[in-house]
Coordinates of C-alpha atoms in Angstrom, one line a residue:
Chain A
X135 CA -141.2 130.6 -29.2
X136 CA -138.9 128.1 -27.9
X137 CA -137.1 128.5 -24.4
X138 CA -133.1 129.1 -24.5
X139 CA -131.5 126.2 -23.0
X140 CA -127.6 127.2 -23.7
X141 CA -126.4 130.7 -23.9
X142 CA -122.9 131.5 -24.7
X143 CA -122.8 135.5 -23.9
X144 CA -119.4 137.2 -25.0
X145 CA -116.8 134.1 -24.9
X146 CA -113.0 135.3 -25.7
X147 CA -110.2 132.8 -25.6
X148 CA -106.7 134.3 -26.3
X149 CA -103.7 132.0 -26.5
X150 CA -100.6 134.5 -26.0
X151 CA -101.5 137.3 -28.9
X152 CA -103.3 134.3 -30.8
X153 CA -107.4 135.6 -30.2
X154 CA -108.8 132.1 -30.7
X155 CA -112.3 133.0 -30.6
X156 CA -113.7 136.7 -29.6
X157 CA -117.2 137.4 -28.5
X158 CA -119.0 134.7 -29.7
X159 CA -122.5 135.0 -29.0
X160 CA -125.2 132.7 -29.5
X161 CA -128.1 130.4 -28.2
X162 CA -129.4 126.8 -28.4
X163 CA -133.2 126.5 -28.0
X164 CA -135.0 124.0 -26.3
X165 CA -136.1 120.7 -29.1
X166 CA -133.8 122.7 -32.1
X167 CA -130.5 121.4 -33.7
X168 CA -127.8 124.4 -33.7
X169 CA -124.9 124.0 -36.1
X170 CA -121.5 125.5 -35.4
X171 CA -119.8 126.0 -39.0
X172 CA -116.9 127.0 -40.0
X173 CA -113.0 125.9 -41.5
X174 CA -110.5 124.6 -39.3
X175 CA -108.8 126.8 -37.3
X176 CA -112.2 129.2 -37.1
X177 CA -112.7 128.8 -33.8
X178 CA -114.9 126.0 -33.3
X179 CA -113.5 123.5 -30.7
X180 CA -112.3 126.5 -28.7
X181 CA -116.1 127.7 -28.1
X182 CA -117.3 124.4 -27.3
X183 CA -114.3 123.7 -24.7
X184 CA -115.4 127.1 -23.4
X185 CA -118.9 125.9 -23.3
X186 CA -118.4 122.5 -22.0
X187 CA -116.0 124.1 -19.0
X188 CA -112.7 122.3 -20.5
X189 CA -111.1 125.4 -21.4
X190 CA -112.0 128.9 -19.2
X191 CA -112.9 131.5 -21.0
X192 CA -110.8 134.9 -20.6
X193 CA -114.1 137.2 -20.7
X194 CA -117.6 136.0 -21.3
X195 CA -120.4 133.5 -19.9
X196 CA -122.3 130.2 -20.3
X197 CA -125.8 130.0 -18.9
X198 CA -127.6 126.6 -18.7
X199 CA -131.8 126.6 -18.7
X200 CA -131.6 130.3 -17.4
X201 CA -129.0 130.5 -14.9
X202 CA -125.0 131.0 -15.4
X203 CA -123.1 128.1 -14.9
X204 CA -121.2 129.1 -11.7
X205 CA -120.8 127.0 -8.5
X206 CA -121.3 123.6 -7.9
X207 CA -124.8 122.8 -7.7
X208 CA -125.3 124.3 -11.5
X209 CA -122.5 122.6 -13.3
X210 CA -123.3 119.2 -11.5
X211 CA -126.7 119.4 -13.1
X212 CA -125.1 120.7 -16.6
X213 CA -122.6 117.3 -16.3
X214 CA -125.9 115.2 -16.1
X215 CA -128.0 117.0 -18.5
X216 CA -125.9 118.2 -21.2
X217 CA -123.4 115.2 -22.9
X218 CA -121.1 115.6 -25.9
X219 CA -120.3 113.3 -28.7
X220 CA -116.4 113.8 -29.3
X221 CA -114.4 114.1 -32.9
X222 CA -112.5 111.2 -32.7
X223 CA -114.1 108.2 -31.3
X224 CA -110.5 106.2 -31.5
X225 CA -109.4 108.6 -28.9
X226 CA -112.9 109.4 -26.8
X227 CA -113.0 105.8 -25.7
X228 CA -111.6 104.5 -22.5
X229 CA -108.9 101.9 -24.0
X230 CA -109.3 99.7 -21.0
X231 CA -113.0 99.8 -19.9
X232 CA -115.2 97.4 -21.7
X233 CA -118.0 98.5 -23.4
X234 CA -120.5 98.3 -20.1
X235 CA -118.1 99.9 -18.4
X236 CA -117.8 103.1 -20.8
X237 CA -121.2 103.3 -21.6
X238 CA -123.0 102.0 -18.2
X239 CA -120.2 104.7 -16.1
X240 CA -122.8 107.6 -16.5
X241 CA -125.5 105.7 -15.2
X242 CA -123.7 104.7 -12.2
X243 CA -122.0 108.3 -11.7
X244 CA -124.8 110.0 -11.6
X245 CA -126.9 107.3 -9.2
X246 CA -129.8 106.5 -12.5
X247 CA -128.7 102.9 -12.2
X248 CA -126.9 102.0 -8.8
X249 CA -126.9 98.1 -8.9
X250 CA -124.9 96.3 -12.1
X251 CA -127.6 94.4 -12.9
X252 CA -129.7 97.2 -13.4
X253 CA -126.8 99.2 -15.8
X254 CA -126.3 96.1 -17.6
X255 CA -129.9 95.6 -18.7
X256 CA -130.0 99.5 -19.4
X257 CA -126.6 99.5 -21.9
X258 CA -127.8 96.2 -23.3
X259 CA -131.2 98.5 -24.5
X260 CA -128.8 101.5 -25.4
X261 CA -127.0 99.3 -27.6
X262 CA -129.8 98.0 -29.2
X263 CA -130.8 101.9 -30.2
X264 CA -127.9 103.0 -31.2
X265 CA -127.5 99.6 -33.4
X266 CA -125.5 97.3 -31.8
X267 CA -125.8 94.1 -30.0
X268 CA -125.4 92.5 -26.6
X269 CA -122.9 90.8 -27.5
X270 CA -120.8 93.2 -27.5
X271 CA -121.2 94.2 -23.8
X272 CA -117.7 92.8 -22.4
X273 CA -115.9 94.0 -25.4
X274 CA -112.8 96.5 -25.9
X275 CA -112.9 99.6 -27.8
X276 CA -109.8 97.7 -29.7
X277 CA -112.4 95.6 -31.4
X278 CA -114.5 98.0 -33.0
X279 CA -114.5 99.8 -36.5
X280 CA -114.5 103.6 -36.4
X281 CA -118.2 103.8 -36.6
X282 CA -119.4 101.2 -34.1
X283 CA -116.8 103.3 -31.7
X284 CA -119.0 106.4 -32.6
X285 CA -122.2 104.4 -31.8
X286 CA -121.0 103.8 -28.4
X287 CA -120.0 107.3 -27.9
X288 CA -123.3 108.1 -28.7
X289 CA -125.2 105.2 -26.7
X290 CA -122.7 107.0 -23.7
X291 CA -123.9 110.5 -23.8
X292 CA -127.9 109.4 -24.3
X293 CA -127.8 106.8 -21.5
X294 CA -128.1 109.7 -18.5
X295 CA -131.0 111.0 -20.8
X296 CA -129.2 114.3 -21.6
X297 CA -131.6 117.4 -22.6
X298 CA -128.4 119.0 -24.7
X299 CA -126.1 117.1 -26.8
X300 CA -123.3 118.6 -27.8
X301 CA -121.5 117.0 -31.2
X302 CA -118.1 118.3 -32.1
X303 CA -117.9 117.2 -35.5
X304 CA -118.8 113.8 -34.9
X305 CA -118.9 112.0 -38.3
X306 CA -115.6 114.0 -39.7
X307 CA -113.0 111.3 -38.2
X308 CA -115.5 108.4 -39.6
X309 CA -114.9 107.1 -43.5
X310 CA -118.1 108.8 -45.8
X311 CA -119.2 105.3 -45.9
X312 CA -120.4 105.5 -42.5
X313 CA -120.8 109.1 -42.2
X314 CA -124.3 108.8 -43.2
X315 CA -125.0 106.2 -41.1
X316 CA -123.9 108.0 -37.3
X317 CA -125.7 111.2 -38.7
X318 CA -128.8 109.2 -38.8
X319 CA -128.1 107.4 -35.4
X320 CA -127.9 111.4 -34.1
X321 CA -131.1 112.9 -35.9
X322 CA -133.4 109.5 -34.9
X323 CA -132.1 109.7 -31.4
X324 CA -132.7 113.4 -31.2
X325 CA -136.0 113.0 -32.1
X326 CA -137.2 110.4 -30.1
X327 CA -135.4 111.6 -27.3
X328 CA -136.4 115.2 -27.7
X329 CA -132.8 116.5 -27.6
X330 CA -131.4 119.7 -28.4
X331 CA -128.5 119.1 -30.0
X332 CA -125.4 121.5 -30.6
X333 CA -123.8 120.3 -33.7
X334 CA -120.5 121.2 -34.6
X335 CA -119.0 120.6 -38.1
X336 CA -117.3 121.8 -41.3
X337 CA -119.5 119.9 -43.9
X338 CA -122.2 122.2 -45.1
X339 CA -124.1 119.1 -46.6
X340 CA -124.6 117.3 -43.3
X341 CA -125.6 120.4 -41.3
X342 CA -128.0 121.6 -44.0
X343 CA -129.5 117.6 -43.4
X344 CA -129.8 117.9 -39.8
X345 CA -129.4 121.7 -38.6
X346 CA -132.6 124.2 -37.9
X347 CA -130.4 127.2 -37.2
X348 CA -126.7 127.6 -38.1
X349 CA -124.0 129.5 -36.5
X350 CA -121.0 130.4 -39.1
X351 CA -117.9 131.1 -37.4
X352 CA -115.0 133.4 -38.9
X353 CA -111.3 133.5 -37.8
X354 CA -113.0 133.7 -33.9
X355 CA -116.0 135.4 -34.9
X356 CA -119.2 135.0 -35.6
X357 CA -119.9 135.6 -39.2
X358 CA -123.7 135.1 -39.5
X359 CA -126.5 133.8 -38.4
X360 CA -129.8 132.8 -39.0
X361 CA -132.4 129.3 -39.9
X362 CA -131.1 127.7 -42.3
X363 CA -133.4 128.7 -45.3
X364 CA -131.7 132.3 -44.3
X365 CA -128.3 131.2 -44.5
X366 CA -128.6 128.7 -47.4
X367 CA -130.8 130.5 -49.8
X368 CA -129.6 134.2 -48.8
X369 CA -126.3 134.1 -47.5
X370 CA -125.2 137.8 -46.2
X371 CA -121.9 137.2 -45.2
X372 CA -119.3 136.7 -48.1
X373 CA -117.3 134.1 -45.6
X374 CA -120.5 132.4 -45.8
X375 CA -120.8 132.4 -49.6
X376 CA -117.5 131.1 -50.4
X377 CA -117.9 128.2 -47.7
X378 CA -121.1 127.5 -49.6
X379 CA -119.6 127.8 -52.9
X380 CA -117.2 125.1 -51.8
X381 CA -119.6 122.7 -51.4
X382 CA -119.7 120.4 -53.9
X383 CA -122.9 119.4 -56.0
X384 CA -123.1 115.9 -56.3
X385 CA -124.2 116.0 -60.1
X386 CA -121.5 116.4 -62.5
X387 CA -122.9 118.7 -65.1
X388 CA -124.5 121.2 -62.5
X389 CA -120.9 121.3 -60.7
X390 CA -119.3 122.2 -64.0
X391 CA -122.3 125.1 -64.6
X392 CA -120.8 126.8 -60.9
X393 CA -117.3 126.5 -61.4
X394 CA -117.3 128.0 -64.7
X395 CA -120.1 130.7 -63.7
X396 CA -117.3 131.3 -60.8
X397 CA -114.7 131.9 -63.0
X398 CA -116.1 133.9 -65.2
X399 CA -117.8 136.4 -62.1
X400 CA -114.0 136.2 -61.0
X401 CA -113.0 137.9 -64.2
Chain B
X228 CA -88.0 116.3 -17.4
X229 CA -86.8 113.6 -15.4
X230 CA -83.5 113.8 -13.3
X231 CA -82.4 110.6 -12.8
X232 CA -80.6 110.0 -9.9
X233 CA -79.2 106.2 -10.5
X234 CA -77.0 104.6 -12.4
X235 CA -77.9 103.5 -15.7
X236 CA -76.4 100.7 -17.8
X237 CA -77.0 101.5 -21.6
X238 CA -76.4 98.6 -23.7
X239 CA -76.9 98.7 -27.6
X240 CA -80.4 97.2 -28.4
X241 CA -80.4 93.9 -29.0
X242 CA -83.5 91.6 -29.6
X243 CA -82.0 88.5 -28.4
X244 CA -81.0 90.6 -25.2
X245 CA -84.8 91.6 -24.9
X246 CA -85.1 87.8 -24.7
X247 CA -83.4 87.0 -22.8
X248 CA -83.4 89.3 -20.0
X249 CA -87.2 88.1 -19.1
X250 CA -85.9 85.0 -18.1
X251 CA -82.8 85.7 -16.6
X252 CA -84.4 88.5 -14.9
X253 CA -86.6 85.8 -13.2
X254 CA -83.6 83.5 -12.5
X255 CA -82.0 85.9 -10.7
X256 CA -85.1 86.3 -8.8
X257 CA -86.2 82.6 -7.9
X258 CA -82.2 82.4 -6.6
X259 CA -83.1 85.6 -4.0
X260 CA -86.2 83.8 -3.1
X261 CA -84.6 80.0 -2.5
X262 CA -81.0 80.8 -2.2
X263 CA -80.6 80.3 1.6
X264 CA -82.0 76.8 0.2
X265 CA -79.1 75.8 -2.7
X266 CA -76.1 76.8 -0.3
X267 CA -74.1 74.3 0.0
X268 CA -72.1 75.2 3.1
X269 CA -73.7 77.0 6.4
X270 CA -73.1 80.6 5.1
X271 CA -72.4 82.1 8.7
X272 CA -69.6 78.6 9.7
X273 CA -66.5 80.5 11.0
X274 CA -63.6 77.7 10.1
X275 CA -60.9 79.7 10.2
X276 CA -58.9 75.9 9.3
X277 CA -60.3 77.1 5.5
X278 CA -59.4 80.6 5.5
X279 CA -59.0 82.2 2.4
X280 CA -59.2 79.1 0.1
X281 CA -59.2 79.3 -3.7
X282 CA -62.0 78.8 -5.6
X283 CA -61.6 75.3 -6.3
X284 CA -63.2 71.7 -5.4
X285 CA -64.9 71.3 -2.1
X286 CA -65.3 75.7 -2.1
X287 CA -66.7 76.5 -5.8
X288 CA -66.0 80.2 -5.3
X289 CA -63.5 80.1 -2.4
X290 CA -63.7 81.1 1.6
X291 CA -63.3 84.3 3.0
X292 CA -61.1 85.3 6.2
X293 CA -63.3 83.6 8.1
X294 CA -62.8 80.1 6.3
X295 CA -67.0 81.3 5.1
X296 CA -67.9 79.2 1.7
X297 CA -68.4 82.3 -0.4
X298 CA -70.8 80.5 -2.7
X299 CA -73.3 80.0 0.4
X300 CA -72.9 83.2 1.3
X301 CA -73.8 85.1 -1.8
X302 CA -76.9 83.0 -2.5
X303 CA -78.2 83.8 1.3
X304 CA -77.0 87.5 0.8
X305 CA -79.5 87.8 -2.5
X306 CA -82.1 87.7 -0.7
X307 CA -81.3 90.7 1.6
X308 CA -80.1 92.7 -1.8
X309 CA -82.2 91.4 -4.6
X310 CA -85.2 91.4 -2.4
X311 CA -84.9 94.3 -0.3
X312 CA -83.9 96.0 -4.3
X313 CA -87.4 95.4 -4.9
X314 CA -89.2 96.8 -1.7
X315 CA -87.7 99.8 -1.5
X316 CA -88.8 100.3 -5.5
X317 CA -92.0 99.0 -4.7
X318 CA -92.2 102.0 -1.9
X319 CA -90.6 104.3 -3.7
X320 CA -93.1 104.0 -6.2
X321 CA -95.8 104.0 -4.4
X322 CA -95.3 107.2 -2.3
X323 CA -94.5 108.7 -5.8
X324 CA -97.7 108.0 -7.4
X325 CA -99.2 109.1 -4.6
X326 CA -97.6 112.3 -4.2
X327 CA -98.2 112.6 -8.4
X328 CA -101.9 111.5 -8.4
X329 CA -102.4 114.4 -5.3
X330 CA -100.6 117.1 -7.7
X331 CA -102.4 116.1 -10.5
X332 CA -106.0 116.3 -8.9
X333 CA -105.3 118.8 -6.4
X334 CA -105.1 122.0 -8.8
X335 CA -101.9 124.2 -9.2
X336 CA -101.4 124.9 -5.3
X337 CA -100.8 121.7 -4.9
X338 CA -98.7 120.7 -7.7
X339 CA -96.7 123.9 -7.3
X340 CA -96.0 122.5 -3.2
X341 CA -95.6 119.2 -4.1
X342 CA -93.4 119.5 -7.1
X343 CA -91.2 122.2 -5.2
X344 CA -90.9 119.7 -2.4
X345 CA -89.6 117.1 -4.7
X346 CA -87.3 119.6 -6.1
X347 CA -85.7 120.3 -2.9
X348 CA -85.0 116.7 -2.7
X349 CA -83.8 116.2 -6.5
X350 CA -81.3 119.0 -5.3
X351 CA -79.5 116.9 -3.3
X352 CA -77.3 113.8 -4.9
X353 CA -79.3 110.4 -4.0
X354 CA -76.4 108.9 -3.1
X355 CA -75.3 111.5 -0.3
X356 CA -79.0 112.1 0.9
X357 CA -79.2 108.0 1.5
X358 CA -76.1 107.9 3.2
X359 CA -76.9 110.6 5.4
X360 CA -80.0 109.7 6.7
X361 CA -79.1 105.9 6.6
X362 CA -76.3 106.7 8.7
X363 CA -78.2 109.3 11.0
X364 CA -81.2 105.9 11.8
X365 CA -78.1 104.1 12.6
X366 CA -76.2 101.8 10.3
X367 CA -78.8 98.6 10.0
X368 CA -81.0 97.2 6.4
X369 CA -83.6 98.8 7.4
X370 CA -82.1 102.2 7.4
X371 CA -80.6 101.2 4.3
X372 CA -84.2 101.0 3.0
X373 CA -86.1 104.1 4.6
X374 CA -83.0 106.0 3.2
X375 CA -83.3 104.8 -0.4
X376 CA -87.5 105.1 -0.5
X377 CA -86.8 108.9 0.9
X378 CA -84.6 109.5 -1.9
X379 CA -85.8 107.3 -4.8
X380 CA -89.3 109.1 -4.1
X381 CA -88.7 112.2 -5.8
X382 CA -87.6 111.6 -9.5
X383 CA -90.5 108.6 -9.4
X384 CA -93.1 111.5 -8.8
X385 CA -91.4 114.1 -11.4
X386 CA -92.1 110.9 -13.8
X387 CA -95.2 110.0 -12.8
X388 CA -96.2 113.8 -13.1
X389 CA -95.5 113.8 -16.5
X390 CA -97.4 110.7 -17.5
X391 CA -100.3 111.3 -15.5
X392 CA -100.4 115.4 -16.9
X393 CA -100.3 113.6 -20.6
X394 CA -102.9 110.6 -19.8
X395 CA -105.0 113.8 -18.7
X396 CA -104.5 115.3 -21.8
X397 CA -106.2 112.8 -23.6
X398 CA -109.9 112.6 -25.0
X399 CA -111.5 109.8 -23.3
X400 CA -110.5 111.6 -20.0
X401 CA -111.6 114.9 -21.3
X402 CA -114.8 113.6 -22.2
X403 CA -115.2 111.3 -18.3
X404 CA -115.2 114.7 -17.5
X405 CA -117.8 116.5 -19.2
X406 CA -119.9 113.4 -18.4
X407 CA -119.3 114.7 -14.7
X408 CA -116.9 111.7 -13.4
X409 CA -115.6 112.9 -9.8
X410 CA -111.9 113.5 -9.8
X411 CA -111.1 110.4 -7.3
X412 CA -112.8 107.9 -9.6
X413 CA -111.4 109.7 -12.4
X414 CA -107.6 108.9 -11.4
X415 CA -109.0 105.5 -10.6
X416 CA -109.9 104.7 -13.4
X417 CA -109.4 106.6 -16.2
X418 CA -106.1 108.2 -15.4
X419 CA -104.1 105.7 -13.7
X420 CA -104.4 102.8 -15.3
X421 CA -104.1 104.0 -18.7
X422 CA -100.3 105.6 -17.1
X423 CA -99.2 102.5 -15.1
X424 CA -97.5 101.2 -18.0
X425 CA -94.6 103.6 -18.4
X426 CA -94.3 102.8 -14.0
X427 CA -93.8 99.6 -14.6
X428 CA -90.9 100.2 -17.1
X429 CA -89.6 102.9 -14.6
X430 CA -89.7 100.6 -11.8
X431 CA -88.0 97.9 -13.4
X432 CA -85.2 99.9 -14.2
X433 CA -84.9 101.5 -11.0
X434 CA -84.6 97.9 -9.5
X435 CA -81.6 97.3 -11.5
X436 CA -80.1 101.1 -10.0
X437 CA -81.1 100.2 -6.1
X438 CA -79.1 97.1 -6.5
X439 CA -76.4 99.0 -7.0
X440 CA -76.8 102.0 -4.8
X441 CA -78.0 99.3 -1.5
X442 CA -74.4 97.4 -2.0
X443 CA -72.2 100.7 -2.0
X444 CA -74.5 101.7 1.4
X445 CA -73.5 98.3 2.2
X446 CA -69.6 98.6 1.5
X447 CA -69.5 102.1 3.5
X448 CA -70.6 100.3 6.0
X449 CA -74.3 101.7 6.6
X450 CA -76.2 98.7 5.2
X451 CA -76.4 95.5 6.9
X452 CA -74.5 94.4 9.7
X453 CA -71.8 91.4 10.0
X454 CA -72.3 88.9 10.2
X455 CA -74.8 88.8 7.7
X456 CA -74.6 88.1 4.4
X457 CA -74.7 91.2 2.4
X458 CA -73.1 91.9 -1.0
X459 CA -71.9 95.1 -0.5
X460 CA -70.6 94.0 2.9
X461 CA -68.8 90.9 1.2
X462 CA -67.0 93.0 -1.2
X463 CA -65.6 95.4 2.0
X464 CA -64.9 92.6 3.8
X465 CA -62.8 91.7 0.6
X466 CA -60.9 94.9 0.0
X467 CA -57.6 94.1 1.7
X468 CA -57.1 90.8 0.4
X469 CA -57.4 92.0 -3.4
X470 CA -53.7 91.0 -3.7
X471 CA -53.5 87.8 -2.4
X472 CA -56.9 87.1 -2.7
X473 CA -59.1 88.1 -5.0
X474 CA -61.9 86.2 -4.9
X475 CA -63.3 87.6 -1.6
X476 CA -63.8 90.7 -2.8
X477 CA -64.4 90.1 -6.8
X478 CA -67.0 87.3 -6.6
X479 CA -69.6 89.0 -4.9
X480 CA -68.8 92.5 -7.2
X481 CA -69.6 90.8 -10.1
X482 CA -72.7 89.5 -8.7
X483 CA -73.5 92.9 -8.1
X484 CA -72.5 93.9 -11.7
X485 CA -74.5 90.9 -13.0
X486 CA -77.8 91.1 -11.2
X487 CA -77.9 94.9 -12.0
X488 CA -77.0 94.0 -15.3
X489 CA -79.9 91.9 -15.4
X490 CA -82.7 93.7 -14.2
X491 CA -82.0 96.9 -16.3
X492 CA -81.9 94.7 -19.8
X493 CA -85.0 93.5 -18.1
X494 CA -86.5 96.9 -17.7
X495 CA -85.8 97.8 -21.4
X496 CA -87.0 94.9 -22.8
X497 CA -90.2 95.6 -21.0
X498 CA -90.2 98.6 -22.4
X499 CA -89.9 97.8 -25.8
X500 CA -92.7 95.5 -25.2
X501 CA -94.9 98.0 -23.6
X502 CA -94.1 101.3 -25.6
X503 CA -95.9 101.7 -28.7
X504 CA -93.5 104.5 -29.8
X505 CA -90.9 102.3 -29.9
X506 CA -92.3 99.6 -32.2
X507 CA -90.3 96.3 -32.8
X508 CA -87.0 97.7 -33.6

């Protein structure tokens, strides 16, 4: 049985008489990849601002490796060890730092690397694993497509050598040219790496690719749960079932077949 | 959001003004800095033989009472208005971004004292409040200056608020911190220098409104003292020969008018250059 690493316990965010999300539940295990599912507006960014500390929670708790993350001591250690991947990597990047800076800033915030030299050489091998080049050190996020933007989000949050990476939707801002691409970045990096990575998204097809267990969130609630054989093979809820009915099947004919056996179970 | 205490001049948008106004703006400048140098007459020479002369020949821009070349004079005053225009900006600024940057990391408490400070100040007209404590340090430039930074502070921090609330806002400062970036390097930065460009148009502008405000300090009599040459002063001195003559007190007014003109076209064509919500129109 793998350890939990991330608890949320009981998170509620109202805005007003809006209930944004209400007691979400749920736990990301040591070495597993967690999706968070659901369609906009189910809640999704609202537990992981909960769960990152950007947003405070109105009742509920976030535990890190076994303790709640209260007081200083614990959430410095949670800013080292757990880093996030953000949506939109035209707005996650620092307009004016270069692309040292951005991606060498953990390194030197958190003491790994304290001499320039030493981040320099470190982002130059980041780069390299995440698929880009040293040349591109002294470069503005200006220059770079969508996707090589993501790259360096990514070669960010692994240079402190996170144990939890959250994603919030990370490919969904990226053209489906490159989509494939990043998610492959992710899964080889959380492998070799031995991450545990949270991942966030509304497209069923890349969290069945990557995601152990899923999460399915409902209008601020959790909807199911389970592995992913569970949820894709069996799934209980009907929110579930329809999301999964909306995903489309990328052969022609057999799309056709599901529509029209749709419409006629409609009937 | 902003009160704004100063004069504005609104002009309709032109893009050859925008043009302009960079240059000019600089002119006006390089004059403050060397103008003691281009006079062409001893700007403090009492001959009261020329009293009063026409601008003509021999005076370009006329003599005062005092038989003074007015042209000498108004170059050797820009310095003490254009000049001290821009330090008290430049301090008023900086205590603003200050006082911002300190509500902006410091958590509510501190916004909530630092903002309600500011608002006690706001509540009082700029002009009075700089008058009153000008004249309360005793009527002398540098008064004239500690007066204007006191009151030019506030509506710089309200402004600087706001930007630095909204640069905040934004993902790549979210996500410094969730990486764990302390706040001090996070204003540093991340927060400051992504803001400092709405300052700079802010600043700019103000220079134009200082102008202004210094020379009426100067012409109630709270500014610099005679015999220096002081724009507001010059105009004063000017008042009771508007009748018979009118050069003493108009030249240096429109210089006044013109250099304030000058440094708020300059401020808005900064800003159309620097404001990406403004595009090229």
């Amino acid at each position: 049985m793998r350890s939990d690493l991330l608890t949320a316990d009981g998170l509620t965010k109202r805005y007003g008489r809006f209930t944004a999300i209400e007691d979400v539940s749920f736990t990301l295990r040591a070495g597993e990849v967690l999706g968070l599912v659901g369609e906009s507006g189910s809640g999704k960014s609202t537990t992981v601002r909960c769960l990152v500390g950007l947003t405070k929670p109105d009742a509920g708790t976030v535990s890190y490796d076994g303790e709640p993350l209260q007081g200083r001591a614990a959430w410095h250690r949670f800013r080292r060890e757990a880093q996030m991947v953000f949506q939109d990597p035209y707005a996650s990047l620092n307009p004016r730092m270069t692309v040292a800076e951005i991606v060498g800033e953990g390194l030197r915030v958190h003491g790994i690397e304290r001499t320039a030299a030493g981040r320099r050489a470190r982002v130059t091998t980041l780069l390299g694993q995440v698929g880009l080049d040293a040349g591109d050190l002294d470069r503005y996020p200006r220059s770079f497509s969508g996707g090589q933007r993501q790259r360096i989000a990514i070669a960010r949050a692994i240079a402190v050598e996170p144990r939890v990476l959250i994603c919030d939707e990370p490919v969904s801002a990226l053209d489906v040219s490159v989509q494939a691409q990043v998610v492959n970045v992710l899964r080889d990096m959380g492998r070799e790496l031995g991450l545990s990575i949270l991942f966030i998204a509304h497209d069923l097809a890349v969290v069945r690719y990557l995601c152990d267990r899923l999460v399915v969130l409902d209008q601020g609630r959790i909807a199911e749960q389970g592995t992913r054989e569970q949820i894709y093979d069996n799934p209980q809820a009907p929110y579930t079932r329809s999301l999964l009915a909306a995903v489309p099947i990328p052969d022609p004919a057999a799309e056709r077949e599901r529509r029209h056996r749709q419409k006629e179970s409609a009937r | 959001m902003t009160a704004m205490t100063l004069p504005r001049i609104a002009l309709p948008r032109i893009p050859l003004l925008d043009r302009l106004a960079i240059p000019a703006a600089a002119l006006f400048l390089l004059i403050a800095l060397v103008g003691p140098w281009l006079a062409p007459h001893d700007p403090y020479q009492v001959d009261l033989s020329q009293a009063l002369q026409a601008p003509g020949p021999g005076h370009w821009l006329g003599t005062d009472a005092a038989g003074r070349d007015i042209l000498s004079r108004l170059l050797a005053g820009a310095r003490t208005t254009v000049l001290s225009s821009i330090v008290v900006v430049v301090f008023a600024a900086v205590v603003g971004i200050v006082v911002a940057a300190l509500a902006a990391i410091g958590g509510r408490w501190a916004d909530e004292i630092l903002m309600r400070v500011c608002d006690i100040f706001l509540s009082i007209p700029g002009m009075i409040l700089a008058l009153g404590i000008a004249a309360a340090l005793g009527p002398s430039l540098r008064s004239t200056i500690i007066a204007l930074v006191v009151a030019l502070w506030p509506p710089f921090a309200r402004l600087v608020r706001a930007v630095l609330r909204e640069t905040m806002a934004s993902t790549y400062v979210e996500s410094a911190r969730v990486m764990g970036v302390p706040a001090r390097r996070l204003m540093a930065r991340h927060v400051l220098p992504n803001s400092l460009d709405s300052l700079y148009v802010q600043a700019a502008l103000d220079v134009s409104g200082v102008i202004v405000l210094m020379s009426g300090l100067s012409f109630l009599g709270v500014g610099a003292q005679p015999p220096s040459a002081d724009w507001g002063a010059m105009v004063a001195d000017g008042r009771e020969f508007v009748t018979t003559a009118w050069w003493v007190a108009t030249v240096p007014g429109i210089a006044i008018t013109l250099t304030a003109v000058v440094f708020g076209l300059f401020g808005d064509a900064l800003r159309s250059k620097l404001d990406p919500t403004l595009g090229d129109a």
